[in-house]
PDB file of C-alpha atoms in Angstrom:
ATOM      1  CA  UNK A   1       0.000   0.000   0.000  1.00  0.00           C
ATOM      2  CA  UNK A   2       1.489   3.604  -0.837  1.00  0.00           C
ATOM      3  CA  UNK A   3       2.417   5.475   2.291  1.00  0.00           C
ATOM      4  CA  UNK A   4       1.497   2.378   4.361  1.00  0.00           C
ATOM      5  CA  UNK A   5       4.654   3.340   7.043  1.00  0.00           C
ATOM      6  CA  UNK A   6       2.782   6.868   7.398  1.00  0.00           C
ATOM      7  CA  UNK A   7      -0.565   5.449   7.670  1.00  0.00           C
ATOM      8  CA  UNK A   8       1.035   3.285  10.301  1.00  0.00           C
ATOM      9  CA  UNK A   9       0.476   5.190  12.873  1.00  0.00           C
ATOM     10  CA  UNK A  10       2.403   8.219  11.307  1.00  0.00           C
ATOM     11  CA  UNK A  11       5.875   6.343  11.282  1.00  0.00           C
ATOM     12  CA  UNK A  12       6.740   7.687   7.710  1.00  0.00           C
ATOM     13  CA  UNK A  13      10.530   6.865   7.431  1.00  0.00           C
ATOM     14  CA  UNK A  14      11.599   3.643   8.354  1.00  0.00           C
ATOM     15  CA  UNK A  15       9.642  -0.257   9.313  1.00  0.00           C
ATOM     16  CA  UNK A  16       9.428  -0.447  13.334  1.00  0.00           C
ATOM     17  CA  UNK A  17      12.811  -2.014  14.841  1.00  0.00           C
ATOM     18  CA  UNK A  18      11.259  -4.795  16.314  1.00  0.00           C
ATOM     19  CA  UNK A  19       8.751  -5.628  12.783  1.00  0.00           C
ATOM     20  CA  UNK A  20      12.363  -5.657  10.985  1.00  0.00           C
ATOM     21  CA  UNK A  21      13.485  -7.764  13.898  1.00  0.00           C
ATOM     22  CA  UNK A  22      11.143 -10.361  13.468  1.00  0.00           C
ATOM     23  CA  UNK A  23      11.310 -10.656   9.428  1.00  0.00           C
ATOM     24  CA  UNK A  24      15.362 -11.055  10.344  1.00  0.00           C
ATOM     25  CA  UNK A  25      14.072 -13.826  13.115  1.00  0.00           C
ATOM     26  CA  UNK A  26      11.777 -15.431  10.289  1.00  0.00           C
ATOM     27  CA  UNK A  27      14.286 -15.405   7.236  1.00  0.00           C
ATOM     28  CA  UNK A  28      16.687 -17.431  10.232  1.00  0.00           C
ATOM     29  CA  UNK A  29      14.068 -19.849  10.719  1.00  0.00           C
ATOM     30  CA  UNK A  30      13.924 -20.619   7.324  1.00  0.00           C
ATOM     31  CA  UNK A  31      17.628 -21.198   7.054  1.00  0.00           C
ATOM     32  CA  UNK A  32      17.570 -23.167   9.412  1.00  0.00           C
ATOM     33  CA  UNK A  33      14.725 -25.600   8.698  1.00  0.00           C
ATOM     34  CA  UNK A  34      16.082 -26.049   5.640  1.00  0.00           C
ATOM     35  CA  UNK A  35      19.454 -26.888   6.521  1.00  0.00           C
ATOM     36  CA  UNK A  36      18.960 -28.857  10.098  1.00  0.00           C
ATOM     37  CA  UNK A  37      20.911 -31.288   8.797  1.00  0.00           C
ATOM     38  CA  UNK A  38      24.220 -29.601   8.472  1.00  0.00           C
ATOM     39  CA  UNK A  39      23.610 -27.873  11.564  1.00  0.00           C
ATOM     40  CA  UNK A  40      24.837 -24.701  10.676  1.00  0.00           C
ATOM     41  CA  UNK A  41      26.955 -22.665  13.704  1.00  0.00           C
ATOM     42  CA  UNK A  42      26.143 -19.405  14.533  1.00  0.00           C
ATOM     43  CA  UNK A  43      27.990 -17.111  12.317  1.00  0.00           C
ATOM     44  CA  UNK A  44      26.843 -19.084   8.887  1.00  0.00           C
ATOM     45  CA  UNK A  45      23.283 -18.205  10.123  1.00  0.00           C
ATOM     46  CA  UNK A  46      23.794 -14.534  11.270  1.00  0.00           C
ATOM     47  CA  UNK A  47      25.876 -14.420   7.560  1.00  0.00           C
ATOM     48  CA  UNK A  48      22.879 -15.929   5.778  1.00  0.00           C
ATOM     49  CA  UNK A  49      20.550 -12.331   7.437  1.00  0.00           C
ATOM     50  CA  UNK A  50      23.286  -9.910   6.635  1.00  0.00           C
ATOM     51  CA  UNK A  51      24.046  -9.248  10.398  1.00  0.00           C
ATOM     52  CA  UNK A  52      27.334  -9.763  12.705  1.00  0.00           C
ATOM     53  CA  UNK A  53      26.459 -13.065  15.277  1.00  0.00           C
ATOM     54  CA  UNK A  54      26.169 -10.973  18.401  1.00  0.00           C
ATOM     55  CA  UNK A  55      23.560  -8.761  16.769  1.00  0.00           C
ATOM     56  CA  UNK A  56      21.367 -11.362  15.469  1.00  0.00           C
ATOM     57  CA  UNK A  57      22.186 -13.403  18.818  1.00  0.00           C
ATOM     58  CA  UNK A  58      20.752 -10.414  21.182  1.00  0.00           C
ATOM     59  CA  UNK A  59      17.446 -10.071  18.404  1.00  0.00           C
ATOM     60  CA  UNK A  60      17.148 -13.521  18.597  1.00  0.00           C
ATOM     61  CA  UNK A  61      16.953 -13.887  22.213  1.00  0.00           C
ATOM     62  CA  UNK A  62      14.909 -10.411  22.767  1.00  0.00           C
ATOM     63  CA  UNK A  63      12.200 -12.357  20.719  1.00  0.00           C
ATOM     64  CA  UNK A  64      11.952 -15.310  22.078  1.00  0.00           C
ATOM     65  CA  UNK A  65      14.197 -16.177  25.045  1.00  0.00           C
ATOM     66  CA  UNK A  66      16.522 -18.724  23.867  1.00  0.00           C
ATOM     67  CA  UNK A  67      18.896 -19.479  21.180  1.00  0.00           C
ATOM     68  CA  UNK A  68      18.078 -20.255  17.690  1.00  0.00           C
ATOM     69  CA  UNK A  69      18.825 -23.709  17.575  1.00  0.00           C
ATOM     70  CA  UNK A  70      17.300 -24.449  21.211  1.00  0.00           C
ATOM     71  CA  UNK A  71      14.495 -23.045  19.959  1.00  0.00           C
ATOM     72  CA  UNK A  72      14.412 -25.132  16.735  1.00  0.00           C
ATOM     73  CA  UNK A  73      14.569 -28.165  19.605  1.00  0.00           C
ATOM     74  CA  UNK A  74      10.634 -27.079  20.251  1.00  0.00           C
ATOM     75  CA  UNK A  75       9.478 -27.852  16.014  1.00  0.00           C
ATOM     76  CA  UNK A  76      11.359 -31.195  15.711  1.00  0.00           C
ATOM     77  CA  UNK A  77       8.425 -33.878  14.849  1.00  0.00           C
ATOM     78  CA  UNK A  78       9.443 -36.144  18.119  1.00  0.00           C
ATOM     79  CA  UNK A  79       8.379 -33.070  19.971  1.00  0.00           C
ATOM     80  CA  UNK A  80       5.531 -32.274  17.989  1.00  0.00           C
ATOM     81  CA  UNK A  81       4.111 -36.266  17.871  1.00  0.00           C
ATOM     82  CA  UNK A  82       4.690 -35.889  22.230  1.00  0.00           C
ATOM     83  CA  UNK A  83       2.475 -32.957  21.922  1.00  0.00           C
ATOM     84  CA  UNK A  84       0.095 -35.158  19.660  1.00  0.00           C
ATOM     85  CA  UNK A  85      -0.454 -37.804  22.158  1.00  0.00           C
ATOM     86  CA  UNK A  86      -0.538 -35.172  25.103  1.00  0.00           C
ATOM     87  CA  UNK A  87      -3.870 -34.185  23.516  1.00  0.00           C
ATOM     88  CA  UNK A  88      -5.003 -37.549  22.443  1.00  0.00           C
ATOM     89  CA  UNK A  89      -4.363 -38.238  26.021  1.00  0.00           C
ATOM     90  CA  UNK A  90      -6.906 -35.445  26.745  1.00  0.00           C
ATOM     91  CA  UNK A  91      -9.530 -36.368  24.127  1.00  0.00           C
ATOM     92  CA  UNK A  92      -9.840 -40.055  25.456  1.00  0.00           C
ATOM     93  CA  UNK A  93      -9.648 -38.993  29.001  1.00  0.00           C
ATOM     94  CA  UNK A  94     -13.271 -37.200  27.785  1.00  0.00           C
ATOM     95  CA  UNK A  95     -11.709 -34.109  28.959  1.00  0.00           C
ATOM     96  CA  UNK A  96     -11.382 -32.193  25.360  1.00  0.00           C
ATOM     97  CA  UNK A  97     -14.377 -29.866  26.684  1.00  0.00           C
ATOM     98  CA  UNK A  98     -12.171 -28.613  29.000  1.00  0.00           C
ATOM     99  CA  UNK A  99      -9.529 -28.198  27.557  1.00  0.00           C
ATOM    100  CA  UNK A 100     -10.203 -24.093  27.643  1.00  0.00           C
ATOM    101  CA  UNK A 101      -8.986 -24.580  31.886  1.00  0.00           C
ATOM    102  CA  UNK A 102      -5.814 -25.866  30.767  1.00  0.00           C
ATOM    103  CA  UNK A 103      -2.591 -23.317  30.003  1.00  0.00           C
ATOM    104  CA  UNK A 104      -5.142 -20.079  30.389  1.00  0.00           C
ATOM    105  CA  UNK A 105      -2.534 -17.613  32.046  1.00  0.00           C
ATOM    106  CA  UNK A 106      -1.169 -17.345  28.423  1.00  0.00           C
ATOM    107  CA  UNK A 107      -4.417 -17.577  26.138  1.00  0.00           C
ATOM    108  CA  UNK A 108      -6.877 -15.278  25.632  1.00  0.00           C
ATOM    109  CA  UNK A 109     -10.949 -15.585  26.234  1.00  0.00           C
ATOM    110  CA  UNK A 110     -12.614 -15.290  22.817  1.00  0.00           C
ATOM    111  CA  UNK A 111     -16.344 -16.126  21.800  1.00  0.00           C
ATOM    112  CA  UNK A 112     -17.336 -16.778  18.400  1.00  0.00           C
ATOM    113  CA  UNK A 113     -20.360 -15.329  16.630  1.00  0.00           C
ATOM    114  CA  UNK A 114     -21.572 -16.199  13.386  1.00  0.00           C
ATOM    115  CA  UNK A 115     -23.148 -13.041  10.529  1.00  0.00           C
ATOM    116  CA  UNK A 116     -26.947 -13.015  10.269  1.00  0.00           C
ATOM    117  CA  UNK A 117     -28.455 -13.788   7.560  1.00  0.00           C
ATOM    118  CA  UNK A 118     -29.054  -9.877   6.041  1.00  0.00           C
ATOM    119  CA  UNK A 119     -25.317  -9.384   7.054  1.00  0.00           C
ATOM    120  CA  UNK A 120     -24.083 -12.328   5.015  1.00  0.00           C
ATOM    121  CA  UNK A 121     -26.809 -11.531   1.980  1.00  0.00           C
ATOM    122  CA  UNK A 122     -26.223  -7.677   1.966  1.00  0.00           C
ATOM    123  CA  UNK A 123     -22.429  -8.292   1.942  1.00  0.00           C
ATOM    124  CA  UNK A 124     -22.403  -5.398   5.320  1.00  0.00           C
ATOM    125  CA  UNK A 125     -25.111  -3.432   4.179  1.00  0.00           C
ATOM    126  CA  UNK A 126     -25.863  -0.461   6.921  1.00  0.00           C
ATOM    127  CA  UNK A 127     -22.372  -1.876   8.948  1.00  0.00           C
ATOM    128  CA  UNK A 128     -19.263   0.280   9.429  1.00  0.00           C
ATOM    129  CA  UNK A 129     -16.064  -1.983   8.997  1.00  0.00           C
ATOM    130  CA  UNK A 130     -12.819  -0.028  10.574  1.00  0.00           C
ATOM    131  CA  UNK A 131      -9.288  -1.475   9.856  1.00  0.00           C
ATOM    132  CA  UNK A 132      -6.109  -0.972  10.344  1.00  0.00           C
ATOM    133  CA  UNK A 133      -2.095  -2.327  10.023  1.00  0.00           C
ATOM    134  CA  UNK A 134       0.030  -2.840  12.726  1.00  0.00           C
ATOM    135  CA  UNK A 135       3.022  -4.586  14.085  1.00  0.00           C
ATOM    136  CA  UNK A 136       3.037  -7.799  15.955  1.00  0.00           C
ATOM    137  CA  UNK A 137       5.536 -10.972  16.996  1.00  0.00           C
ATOM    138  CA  UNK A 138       4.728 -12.383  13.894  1.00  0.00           C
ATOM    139  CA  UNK A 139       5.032  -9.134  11.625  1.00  0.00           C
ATOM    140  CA  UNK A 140       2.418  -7.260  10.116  1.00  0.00           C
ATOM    141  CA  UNK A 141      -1.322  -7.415  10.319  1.00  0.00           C
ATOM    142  CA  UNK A 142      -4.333  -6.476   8.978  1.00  0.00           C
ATOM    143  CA  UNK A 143      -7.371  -6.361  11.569  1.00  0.00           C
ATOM    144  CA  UNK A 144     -10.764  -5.302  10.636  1.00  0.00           C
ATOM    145  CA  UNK A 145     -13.564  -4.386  13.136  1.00  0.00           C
ATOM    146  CA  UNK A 146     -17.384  -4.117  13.163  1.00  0.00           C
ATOM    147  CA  UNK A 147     -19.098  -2.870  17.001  1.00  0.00           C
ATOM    148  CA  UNK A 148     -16.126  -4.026  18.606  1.00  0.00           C
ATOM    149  CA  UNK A 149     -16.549  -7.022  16.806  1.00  0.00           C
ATOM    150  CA  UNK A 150     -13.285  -8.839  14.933  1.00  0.00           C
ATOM    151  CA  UNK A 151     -14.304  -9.900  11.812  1.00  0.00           C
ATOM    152  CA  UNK A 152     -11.264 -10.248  10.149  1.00  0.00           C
ATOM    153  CA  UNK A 153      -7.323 -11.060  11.320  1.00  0.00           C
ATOM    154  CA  UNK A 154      -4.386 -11.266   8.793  1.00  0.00           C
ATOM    155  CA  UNK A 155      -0.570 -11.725   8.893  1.00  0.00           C
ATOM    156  CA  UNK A 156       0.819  -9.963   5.638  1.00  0.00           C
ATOM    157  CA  UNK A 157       3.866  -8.661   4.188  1.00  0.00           C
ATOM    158  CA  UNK A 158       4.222  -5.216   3.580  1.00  0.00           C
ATOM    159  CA  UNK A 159       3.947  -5.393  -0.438  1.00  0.00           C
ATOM    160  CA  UNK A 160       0.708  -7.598   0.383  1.00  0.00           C
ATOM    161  CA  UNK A 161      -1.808  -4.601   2.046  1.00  0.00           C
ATOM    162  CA  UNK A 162      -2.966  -2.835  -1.115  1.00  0.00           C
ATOM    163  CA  UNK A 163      -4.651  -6.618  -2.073  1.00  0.00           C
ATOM    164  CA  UNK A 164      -5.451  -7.591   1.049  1.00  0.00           C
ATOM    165  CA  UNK A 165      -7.231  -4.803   1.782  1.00  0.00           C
ATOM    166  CA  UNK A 166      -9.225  -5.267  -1.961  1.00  0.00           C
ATOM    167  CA  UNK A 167     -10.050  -8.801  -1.026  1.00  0.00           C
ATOM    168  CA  UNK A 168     -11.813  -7.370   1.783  1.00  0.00           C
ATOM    169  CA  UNK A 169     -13.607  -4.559   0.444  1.00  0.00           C
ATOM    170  CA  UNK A 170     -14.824  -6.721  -2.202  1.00  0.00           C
ATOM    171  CA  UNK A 171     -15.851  -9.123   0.359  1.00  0.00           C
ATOM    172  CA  UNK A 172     -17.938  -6.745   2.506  1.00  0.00           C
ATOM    173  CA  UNK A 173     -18.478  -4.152  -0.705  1.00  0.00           C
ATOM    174  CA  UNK A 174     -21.784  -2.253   1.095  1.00  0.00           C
ATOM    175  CA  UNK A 175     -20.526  -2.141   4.144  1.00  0.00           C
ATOM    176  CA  UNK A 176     -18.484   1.368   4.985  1.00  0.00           C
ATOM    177  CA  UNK A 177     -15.077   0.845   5.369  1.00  0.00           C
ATOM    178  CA  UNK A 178     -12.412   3.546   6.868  1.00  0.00           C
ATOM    179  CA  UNK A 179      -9.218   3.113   7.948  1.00  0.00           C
ATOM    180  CA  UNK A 180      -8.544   3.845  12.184  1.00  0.00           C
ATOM    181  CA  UNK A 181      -4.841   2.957  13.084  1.00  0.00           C
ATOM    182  CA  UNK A 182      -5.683   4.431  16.859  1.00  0.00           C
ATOM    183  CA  UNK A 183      -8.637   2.286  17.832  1.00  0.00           C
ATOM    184  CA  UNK A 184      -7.649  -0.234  16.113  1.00  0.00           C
ATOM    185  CA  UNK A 185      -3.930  -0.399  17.818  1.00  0.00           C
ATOM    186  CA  UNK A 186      -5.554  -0.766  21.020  1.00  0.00           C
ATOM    187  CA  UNK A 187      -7.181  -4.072  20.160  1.00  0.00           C
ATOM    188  CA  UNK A 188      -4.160  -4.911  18.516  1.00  0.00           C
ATOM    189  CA  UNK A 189      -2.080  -4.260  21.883  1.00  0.00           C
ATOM    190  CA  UNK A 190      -4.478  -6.404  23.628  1.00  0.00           C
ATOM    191  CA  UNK A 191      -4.720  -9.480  21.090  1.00  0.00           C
ATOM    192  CA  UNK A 192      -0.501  -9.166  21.917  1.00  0.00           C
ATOM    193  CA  UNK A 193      -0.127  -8.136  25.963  1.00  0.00           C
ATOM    194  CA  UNK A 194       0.163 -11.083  28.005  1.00  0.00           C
ATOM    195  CA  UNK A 195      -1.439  -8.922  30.600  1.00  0.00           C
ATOM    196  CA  UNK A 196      -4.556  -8.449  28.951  1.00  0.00           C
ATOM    197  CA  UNK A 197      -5.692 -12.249  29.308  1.00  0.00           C
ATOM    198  CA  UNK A 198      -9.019 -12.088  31.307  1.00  0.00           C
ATOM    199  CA  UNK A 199     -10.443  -9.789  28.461  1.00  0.00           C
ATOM    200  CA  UNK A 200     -13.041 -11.021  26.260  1.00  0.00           C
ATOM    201  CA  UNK A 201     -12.251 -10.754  22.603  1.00  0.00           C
ATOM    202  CA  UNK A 202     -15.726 -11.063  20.615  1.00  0.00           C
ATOM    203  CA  UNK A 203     -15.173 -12.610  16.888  1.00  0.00           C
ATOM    204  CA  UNK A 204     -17.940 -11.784  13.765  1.00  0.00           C
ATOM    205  CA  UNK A 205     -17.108 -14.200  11.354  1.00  0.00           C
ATOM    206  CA  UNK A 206     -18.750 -15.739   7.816  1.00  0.00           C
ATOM    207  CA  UNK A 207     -19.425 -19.435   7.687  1.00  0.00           C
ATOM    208  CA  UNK A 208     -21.277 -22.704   7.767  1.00  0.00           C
ATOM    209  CA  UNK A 209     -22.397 -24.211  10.975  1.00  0.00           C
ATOM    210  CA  UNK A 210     -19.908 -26.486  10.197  1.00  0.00           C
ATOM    211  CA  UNK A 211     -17.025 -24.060   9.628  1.00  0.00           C
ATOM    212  CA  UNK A 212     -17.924 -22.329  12.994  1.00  0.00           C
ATOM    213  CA  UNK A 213     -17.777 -25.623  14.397  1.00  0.00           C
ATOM    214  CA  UNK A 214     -14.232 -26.358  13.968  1.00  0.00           C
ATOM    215  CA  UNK A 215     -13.257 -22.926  14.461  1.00  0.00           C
ATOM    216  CA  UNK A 216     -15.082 -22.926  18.070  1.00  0.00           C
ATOM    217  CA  UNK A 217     -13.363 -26.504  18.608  1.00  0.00           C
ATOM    218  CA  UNK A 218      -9.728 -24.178  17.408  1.00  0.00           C
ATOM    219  CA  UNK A 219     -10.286 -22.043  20.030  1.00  0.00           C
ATOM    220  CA  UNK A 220     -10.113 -24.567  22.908  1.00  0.00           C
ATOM    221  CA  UNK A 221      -7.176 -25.770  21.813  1.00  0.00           C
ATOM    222  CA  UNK A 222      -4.322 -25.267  24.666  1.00  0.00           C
ATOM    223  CA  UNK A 223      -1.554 -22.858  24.485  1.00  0.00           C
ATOM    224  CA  UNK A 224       1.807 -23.996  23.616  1.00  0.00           C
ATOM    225  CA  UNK A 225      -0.566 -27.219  22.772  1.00  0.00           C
ATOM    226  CA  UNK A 226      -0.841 -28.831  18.960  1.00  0.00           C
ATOM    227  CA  UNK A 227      -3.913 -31.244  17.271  1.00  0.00           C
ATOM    228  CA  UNK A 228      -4.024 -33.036  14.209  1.00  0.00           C
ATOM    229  CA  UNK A 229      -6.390 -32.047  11.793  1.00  0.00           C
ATOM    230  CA  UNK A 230      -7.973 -35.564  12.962  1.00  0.00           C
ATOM    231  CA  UNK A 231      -8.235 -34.597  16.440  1.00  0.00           C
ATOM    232  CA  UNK A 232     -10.331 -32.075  15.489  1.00  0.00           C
ATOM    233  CA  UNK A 233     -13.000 -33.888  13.806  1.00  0.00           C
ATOM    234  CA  UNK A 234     -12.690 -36.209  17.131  1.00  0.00           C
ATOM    235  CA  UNK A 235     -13.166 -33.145  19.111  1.00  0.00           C
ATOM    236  CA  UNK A 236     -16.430 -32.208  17.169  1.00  0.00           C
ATOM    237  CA  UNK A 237     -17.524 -35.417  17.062  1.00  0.00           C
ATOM    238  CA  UNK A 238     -17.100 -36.462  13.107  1.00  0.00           C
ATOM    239  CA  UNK A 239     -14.558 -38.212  13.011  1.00  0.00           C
ATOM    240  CA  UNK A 240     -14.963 -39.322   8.964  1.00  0.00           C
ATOM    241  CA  UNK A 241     -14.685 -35.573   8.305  1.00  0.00           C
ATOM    242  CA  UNK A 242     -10.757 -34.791   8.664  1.00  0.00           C
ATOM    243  CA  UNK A 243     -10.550 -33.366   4.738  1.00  0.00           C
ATOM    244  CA  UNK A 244     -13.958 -31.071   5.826  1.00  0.00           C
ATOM    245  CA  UNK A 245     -11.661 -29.873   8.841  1.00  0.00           C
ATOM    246  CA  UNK A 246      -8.733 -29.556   6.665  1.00  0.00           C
ATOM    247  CA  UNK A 247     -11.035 -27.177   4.575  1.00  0.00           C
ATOM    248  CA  UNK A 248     -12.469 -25.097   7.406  1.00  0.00           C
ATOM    249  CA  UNK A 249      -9.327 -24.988   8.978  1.00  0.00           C
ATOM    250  CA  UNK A 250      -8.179 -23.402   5.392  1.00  0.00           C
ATOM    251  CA  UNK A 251     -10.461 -20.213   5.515  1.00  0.00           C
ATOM    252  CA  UNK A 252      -9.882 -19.604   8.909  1.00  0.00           C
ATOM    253  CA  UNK A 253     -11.021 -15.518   8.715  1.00  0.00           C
ATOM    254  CA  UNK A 254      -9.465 -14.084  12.075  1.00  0.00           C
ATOM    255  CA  UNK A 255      -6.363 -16.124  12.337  1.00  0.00           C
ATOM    256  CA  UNK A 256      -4.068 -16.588  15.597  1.00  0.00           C
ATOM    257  CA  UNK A 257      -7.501 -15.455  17.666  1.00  0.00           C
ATOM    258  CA  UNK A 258      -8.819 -18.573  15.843  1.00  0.00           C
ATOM    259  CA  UNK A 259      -5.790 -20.365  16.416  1.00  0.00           C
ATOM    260  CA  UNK A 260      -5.539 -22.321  13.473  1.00  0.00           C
ATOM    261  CA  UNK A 261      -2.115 -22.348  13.463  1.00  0.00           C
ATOM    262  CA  UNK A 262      -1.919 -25.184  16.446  1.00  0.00           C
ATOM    263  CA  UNK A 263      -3.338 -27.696  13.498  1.00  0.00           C
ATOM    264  CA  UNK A 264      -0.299 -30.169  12.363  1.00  0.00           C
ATOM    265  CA  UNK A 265      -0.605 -33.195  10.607  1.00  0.00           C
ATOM    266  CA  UNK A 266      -0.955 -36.302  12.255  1.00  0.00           C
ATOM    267  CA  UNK A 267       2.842 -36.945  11.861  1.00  0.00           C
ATOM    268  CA  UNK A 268       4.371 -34.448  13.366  1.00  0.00           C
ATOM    269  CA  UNK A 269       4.897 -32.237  10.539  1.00  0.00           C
ATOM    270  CA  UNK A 270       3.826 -28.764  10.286  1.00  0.00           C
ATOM    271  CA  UNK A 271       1.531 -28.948   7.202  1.00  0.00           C
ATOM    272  CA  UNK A 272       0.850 -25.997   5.557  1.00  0.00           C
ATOM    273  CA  UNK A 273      -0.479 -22.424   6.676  1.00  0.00           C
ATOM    274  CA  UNK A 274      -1.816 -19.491   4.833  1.00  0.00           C
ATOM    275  CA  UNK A 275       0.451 -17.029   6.126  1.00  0.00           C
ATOM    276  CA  UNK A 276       3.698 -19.544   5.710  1.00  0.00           C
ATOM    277  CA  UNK A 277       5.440 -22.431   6.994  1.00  0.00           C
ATOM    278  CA  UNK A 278       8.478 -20.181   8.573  1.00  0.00           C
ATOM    279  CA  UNK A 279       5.152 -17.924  10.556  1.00  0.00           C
ATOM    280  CA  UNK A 280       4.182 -20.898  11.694  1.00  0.00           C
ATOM    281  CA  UNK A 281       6.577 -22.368  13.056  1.00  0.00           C
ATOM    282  CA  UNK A 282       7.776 -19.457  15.099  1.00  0.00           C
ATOM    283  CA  UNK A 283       4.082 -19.265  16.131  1.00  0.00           C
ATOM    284  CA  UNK A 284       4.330 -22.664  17.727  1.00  0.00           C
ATOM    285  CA  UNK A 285       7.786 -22.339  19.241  1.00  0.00           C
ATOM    286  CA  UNK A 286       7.084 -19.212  20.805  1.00  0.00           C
ATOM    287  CA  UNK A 287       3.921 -20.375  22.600  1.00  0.00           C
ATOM    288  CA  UNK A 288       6.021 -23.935  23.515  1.00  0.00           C
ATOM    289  CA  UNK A 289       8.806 -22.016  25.148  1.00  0.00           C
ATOM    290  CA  UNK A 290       6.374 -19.434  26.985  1.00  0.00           C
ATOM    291  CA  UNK A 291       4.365 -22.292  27.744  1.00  0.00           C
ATOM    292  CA  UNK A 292       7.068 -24.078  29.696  1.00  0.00           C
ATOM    293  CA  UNK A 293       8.584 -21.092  30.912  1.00  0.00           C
ATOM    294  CA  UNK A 294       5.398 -20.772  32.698  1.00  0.00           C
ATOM    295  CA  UNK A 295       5.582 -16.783  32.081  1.00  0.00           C
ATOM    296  CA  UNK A 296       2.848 -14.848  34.235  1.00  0.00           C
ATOM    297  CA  UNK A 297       0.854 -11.752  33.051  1.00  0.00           C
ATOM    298  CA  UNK A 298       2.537  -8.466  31.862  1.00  0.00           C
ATOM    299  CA  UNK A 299       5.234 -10.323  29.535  1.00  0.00           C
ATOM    300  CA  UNK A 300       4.973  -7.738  26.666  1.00  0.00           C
ATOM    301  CA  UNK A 301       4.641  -9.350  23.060  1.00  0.00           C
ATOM    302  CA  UNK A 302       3.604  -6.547  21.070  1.00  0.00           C
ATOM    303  CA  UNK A 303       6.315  -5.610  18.677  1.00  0.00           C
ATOM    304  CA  UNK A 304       5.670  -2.273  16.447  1.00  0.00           C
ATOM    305  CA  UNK A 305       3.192  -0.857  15.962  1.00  0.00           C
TER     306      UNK A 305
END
C-alpha cells in the first residue's frame, strides 16, 4: 500500500525495529529448517541475514528467550508427535471440553459469533467496517472491526496490504469501510499483551455451521498445545470428516484469535499455513517455550506498531 509506514500510525521513514526484527528472526528460521541437517553454527546463520552473530544473537533472544537452535529443539516432529499424544491423552480422558482450563494464564478468552443472515446476503449493508495495520511478533497485520466485533485477522507482508485490503472490500463491498490505526492499535495491543488475558475478545465471522464448528473446537485448543487435523474432527464429534476440517481450517477468517495455526498433521509435521510455513513455526515455538517457561501476566509481546 502507498504510504502504508505513514498510515502506520504516522511512522513515515523507516519499518518499526522490532517488525524488521522479526522478518530477520523469520528469514533465520527458514535457514535453518532447511538446513537442520548440516547444523549450521552461529555465524553461517547470522551471515545468511546480513548481520554480525552478536547482533542477530541479542534479536534472537529479545524475541523469544533462547537461542536459535534451542528453539528449533521445540518444532522437531518427536516433539511435535509428544504434543500429539498429550492431547489424544486429553480427548480419550473425555476431557477435550475442557480443555479451555488448561494453560489459560497465556491464552486469551474469545467467543465466536456467526453473521446473520441480512449481514451475510447484503455483503455489510448499513455496517461500518474499521481497519487498520500494525506490528506484531509475527510481523504485520491487517485487523478489521465491526461494534467491537473482529471480523477479520491477517498476517501480511508489507507489499501484500494494497490486495489484502481489496479482497476485503470486495468481500464486505456495502458495508463502509475507513481506515482507524488508533482504535484499532488498542485491540491490537491487547490481542498481543500477556497482561490483557481475562479480556473477552468477541469474533464476527462468515461461515457454515460447520465451519464455525471447527473454528469454536480451534479455540479450545491449549496454548503452547498442537492437534491433528484428525483430532479435530474427534473433538467435534465427526470423526470421517478430517478433509472437511482440513477445509475449514483453510479459511480460517481471524487467524491466531482462531488459532488455526496449532493444526499439524498427524505426523508431526507442520503442514501448511496461509500465512507460511516459517510464521508458523515461530508461532508454535514461541507459545512452547512461553508455555514451559510458565511466564505470568505483563510479559509484553507486542512488537511495532
Amino acid at each position: 500500500m502507498e504510504n502504508l509506514k505513514k498510515k502506520m500510525c504516522g511512522q513515515k521513514d523507516k519499518m518499526p525495529i522490532k517488525l524488521v526484527n522479526f522478518y530477520r528472526v523469520k528469514q533465520a528460521i527458514e535457514y535453518l529448517s532447511d538446513n537442520f541437517k548440516e547444523q549450521p553454527d552461529l555465524s553461517l546463520i547470522a551471515n545468511k541475514i546480513n548481520m554480525s552473530p552478536y547482533h542477530f544473537q541479542r534479536i534472537f533472544k529479545d524475541w523469544v528467550g533462547l537461542s536459535p537452535k534451542k528453539f528449533l529443539s521445540y518444532l522437531t516432529v518427536d516433539f511435535l508427535r509428544h504434543k500429539i499424544r498429550e492431547t489424544d491423552n486429553m480427548i480419550h480422558a473425555a476431557e477435550i471440553s475442557g480443555l479451555s482450563s488448561q494453560s489459560r494464564v497465556h491464552d486469551l478468552f474469545v467467543h465466536i459469533e456467526g453473521v446473520t443472515p441480512h449481514q451475510y446476503k447484503t455483503r455489510g449493508l448499513g455496517m461500518e467496517i474499521v481497519y487498520g495495520f500494525h506490528g506484531t511478533p509475527f510481523g504485520l497485520c491487517f485487523i478489521a472491526v465491526t461494534e467491537h466485533k473482529i471480523v477479520s485477522l491477517k498476517f501480511i507482508d508489507m507489499d501484500m496490504a494494497d490486495a489484502t485490503l481489496h479482497l476485503f472490500e470486495q468481500e464486505w463491498n456495502r458495508a463502509d469501510i475507513v481506515q482507524k490505526q488508533e482504535y484499532t492499535q488498542k485491540l491490537v495491543t491487547q490481542i498481543f499483551t500477556a497482561g490483557n488475558r481475562n479480556d473477552r475478545l468477541e469474533l464476527l465471522v462468515k461461515g457454515t455451521s460447520f465451519q464455525i464448528k471447527v473454528w469454536e473446537a480451534l479455540i479450545n485448543i491449549p496454548f503452547g498445545q498442537v492437534a491433528s487435523f484428525q483430532q479435530v474432527a474427534e473433538i467435534i464429534g465427526q470423526p470421517k470428516a478430517v478433509r472437511a476440517v482440513g477445509s475449514a481450517v483453510g479459511v480460517n477468517p481471524v487467524s491466531y484469535l482462531i488459532p488455526c495455526h496449532r493444526v499439524i498433521a498427524g505426523n508431526g509435521t507442520m503442514g501448511n499455513y496461509h500465512f507460511g510455513k516459517a510464521r508458523k513455526q515461530l508461532m508454535i515455538g514461541r507459545e512452547a517455550v512461553f508455555h514451559d517457561s510458565d511466564i505470568t501476566s505483563g510479559k509484553q509481546l507486542t512488537m511495532g506498531t
